[in-house]
Each structure stands twice: as structure tokens, then as C-alpha cells.
Short mmCIF file of C-alpha atoms in Angstrom, two decimals:
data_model
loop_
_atom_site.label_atom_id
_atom_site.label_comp_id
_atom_site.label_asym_id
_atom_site.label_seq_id
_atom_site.Cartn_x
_atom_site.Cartn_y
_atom_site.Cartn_z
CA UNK A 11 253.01 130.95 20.60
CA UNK A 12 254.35 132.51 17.32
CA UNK A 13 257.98 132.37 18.54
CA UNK A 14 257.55 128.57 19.47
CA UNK A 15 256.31 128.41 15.71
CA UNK A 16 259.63 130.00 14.23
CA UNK A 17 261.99 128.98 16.30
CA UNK A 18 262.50 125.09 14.64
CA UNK A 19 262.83 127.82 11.19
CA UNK A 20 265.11 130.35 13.02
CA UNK A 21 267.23 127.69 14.82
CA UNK A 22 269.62 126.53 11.37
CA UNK A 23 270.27 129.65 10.03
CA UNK A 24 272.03 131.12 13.69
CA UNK A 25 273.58 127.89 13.78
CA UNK A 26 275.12 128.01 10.82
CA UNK A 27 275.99 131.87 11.32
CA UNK A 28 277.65 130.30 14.76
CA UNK A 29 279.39 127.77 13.26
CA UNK A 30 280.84 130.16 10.06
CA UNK A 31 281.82 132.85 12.84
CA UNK A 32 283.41 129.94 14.90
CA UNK A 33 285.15 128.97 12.12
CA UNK A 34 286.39 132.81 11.15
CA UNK A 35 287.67 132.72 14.51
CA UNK A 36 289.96 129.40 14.38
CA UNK A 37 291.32 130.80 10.76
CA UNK A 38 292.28 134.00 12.24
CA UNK A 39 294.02 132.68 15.17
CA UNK A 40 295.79 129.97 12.89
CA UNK A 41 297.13 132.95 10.75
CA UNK A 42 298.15 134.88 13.30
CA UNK A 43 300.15 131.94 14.79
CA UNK A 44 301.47 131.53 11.33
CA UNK A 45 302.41 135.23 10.90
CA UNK A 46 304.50 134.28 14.20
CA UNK A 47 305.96 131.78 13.19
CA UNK A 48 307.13 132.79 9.72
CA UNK A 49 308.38 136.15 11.40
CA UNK A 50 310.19 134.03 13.83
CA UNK A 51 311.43 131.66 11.05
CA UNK A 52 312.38 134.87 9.01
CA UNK A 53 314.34 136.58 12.02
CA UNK A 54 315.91 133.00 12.58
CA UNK A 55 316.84 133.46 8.41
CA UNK A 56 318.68 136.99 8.66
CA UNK A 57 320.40 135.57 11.96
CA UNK A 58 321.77 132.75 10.41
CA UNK A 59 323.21 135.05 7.04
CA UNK A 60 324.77 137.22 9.66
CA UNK A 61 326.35 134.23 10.91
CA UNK A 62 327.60 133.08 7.75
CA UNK A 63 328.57 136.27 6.30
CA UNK A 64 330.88 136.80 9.05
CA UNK A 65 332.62 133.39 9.10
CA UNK A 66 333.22 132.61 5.33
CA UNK A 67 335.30 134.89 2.88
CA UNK A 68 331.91 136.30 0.57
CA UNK A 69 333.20 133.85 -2.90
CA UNK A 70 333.65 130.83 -0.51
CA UNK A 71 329.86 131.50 0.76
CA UNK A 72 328.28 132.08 -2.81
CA UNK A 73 330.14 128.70 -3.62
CA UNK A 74 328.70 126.81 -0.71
CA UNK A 75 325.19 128.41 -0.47
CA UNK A 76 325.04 127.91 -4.40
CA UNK A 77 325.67 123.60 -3.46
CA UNK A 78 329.34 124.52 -5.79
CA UNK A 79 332.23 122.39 -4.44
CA UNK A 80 334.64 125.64 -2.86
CA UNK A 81 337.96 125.76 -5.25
CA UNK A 82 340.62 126.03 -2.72
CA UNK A 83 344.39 126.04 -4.58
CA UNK A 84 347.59 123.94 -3.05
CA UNK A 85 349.25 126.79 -3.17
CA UNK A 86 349.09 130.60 -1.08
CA UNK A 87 350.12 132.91 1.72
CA UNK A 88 348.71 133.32 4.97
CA UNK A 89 349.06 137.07 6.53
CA UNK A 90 348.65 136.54 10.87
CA UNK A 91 348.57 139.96 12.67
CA UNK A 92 348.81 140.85 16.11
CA UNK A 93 348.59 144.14 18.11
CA UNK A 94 351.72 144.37 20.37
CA UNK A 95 350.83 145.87 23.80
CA UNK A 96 346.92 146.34 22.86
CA UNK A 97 346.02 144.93 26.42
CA UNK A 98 348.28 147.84 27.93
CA UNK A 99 347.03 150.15 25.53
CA UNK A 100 343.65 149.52 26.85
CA UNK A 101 344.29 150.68 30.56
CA UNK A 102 345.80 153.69 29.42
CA UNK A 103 343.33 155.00 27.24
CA UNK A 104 339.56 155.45 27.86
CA UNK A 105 337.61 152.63 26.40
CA UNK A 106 335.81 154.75 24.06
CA UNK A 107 338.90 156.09 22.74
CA UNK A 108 340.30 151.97 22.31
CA UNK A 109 337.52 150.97 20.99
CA UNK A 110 337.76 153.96 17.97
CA UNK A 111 340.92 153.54 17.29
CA UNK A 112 341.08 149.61 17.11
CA UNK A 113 337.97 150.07 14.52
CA UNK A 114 339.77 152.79 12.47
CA UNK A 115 342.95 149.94 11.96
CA UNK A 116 340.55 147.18 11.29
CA UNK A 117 338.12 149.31 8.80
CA UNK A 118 341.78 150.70 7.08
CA UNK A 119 342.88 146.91 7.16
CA UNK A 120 339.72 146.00 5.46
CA UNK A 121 340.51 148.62 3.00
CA UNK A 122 343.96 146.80 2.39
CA UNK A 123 343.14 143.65 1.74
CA UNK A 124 340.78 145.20 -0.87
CA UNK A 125 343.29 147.47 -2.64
CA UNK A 126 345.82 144.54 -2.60
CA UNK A 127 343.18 141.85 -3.56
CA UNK A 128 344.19 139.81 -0.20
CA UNK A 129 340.99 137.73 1.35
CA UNK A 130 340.42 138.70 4.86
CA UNK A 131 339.23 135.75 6.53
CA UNK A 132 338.82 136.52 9.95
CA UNK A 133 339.14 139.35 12.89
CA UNK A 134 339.55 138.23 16.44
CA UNK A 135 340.28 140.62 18.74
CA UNK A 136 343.32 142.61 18.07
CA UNK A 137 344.74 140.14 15.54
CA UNK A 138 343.54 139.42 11.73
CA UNK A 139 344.17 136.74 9.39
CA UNK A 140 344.40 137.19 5.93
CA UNK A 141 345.34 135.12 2.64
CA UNK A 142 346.02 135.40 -1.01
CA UNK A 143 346.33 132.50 -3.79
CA UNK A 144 344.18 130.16 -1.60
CA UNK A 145 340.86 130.69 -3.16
CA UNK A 146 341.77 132.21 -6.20
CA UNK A 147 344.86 130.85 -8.51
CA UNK A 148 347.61 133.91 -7.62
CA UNK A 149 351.01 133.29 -8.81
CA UNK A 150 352.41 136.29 -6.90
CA UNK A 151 350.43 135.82 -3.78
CA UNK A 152 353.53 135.71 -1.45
CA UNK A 153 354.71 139.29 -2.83
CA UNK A 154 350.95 140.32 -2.13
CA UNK A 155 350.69 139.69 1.27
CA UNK A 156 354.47 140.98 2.09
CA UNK A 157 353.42 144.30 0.27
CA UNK A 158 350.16 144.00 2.58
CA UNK A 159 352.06 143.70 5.98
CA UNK A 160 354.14 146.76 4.56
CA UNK A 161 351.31 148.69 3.97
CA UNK A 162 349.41 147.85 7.28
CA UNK A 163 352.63 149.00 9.60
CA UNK A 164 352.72 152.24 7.45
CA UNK A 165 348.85 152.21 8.35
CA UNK A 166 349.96 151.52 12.66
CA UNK A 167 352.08 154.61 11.90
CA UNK A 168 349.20 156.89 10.77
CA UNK A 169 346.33 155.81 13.00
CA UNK A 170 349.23 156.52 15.88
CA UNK A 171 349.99 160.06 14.69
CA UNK A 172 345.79 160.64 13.83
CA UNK A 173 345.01 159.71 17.82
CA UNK A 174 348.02 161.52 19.39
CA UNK A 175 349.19 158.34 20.54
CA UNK A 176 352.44 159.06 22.98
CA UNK A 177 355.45 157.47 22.13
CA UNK A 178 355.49 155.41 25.61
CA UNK A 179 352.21 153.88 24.11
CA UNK A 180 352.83 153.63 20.04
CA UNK A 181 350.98 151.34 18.66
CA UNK A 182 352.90 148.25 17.32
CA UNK A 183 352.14 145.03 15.39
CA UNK A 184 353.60 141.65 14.65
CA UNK A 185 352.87 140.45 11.36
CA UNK A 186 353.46 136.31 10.84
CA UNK A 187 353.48 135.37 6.90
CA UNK A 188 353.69 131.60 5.96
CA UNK A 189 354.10 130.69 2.18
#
């Protein structure tokens, strides 16, 4: 009979301890969901900077990520270079040993373009494109990127002789430059 008594008294306070726990619940289910997401959205954030990083030269990027219209001059040199015989280099060699020595050119390519202040815009494949005076004002940017294609054969020359390359399979490139 006592129980009947209390229970009208008892009844709102577990309610309401029902209805805060219920509502606990739903918050920590939304934030979880929301952690989710934002990692998601954060992953999808780094992705797309990895995308962009490796498709615009890095002062072409800051300009467009920063809303800055990209200066581009009417005037420079475009470097093209190609690997001669890379696809018959590749079924004499192992494929670990292709795949080192194609990244030790690239990386001392890289290193090129630095020393002679030469934009490399893009690696695909064997071949690499490269340009001076085009988004900087360079008044000697043809004599830049001939002294870069000199440089980068003397570099085909030294990776060959680092690898013991054989003569049958030296390592060659063509190098296009348009002014």
C-alpha cells in the first residue's frame, strides 16, 4: 500500500532521469557521427592538398589558394625531356632496380631545376617538363634552361656509371627546348 502511495511522487523524477539519459545518448551518438564526419571531411582536406601540390608549380598554388590572379609572363622557355629506350631498359633490368634508378634521375632533376632556378611543372613517366621566365620575369630564361638540359645529360652520364649500366643499355635522353 505504501508503494502505491509513492509511486505518483517517484514516477517524475525517473522520468526525467530517463528522459536526461535518453537525451545523453542522442548527443553522444550525434558527436560521434560528427567526429566521422569531420575526420572524413579532414582526410578528404589532406587528399585534395596532395592533389594540388602535385599539379601546380608551389608560387602558382599560393597565388590561387590565396584568391591572387597567377602572374604568368608573355615571355619563357619550356624544357620537354624524354628517356630514350626506358621501355627496353625496363625488360632488361629487374623492376626494383628501374624503379631506383628512374627515382635517382628524377630526385637529381629536381635538384636541377632548383640549383638553376627552372620551375618543374610536371613528371610523367619517364619524361619531365620544365620552364623558366613563365612565372617569374627572367630575361635569360632561354640560357637557363639550355644550361639545364646540359646539366641533366651530364646527370644521364653519372646515374649510368653509379648503376653499372652496360653500354648496350646506356641510358639516353632527348631534351625538346622551345623559346
Amino acid at each position: 500500500f505504501l508503494m502505491v502511495e509513492l509511486l505518483p511522487m517517484l514516477l517524475p523524477p525517473l522520468w526525467a532521469a530517463y528522459e536526461i539519459e535518453c537525451g545523453l545518448r542522442v548527443c553522444f551518438v550525434k558527436r560521434r557521427a560528427m567526429g566521422n564526419i569531420s575526420a572524413g571531411l579532414e582526410s578528404e582536406q589532406k587528399y585534395i592538398k596532395y592533389i594540388l601540390d602535385n599539379t601546380f608549380p608551389p608560387q602558382i598554388l599560393s597565388m590561387l589558394l590565396s584568391s591572387q590572379q597567377p602572374y604568368v609572363s608573355g615571355m619563357g622557355s619550356i624544357l620537354v625531356a624524354d628517356l630514350k629506350g626506358s621501355c627496353k631498359l625496363g625488360r632488361e633490368m629487374t623492376s626494383s632496380l628501374l624503379v631506383h634508378v628512374l627515382n635517382r634521375l628524377f630526385t637529381l632533376f629536381d635538384e636541377l631545376c632548383k640549383k638553376h632556378q627552372v620551375d618543374e611543372s610536371k613528371t610523367i613517366g619517364d619524361a619531365c617538363i620544365a620552364c623558366a621566365g613563365i612565372f617569374s620575369l627572367s630575361a635569360d630564361h632561354a640560357s637557363t634552361v639550355c644550361m639545364l638540359a646540359c646539366a641533366m645529360q651530364h646527370v644521364m652520364q653519372q646515374v649510368g656509371v653509379e648503376y653499372d649500366i652496360p653500354k648496350e643499355h646506356e641510358l639516353k635522353i632527348r631534351i625538346g627546348v622551345h623559346t
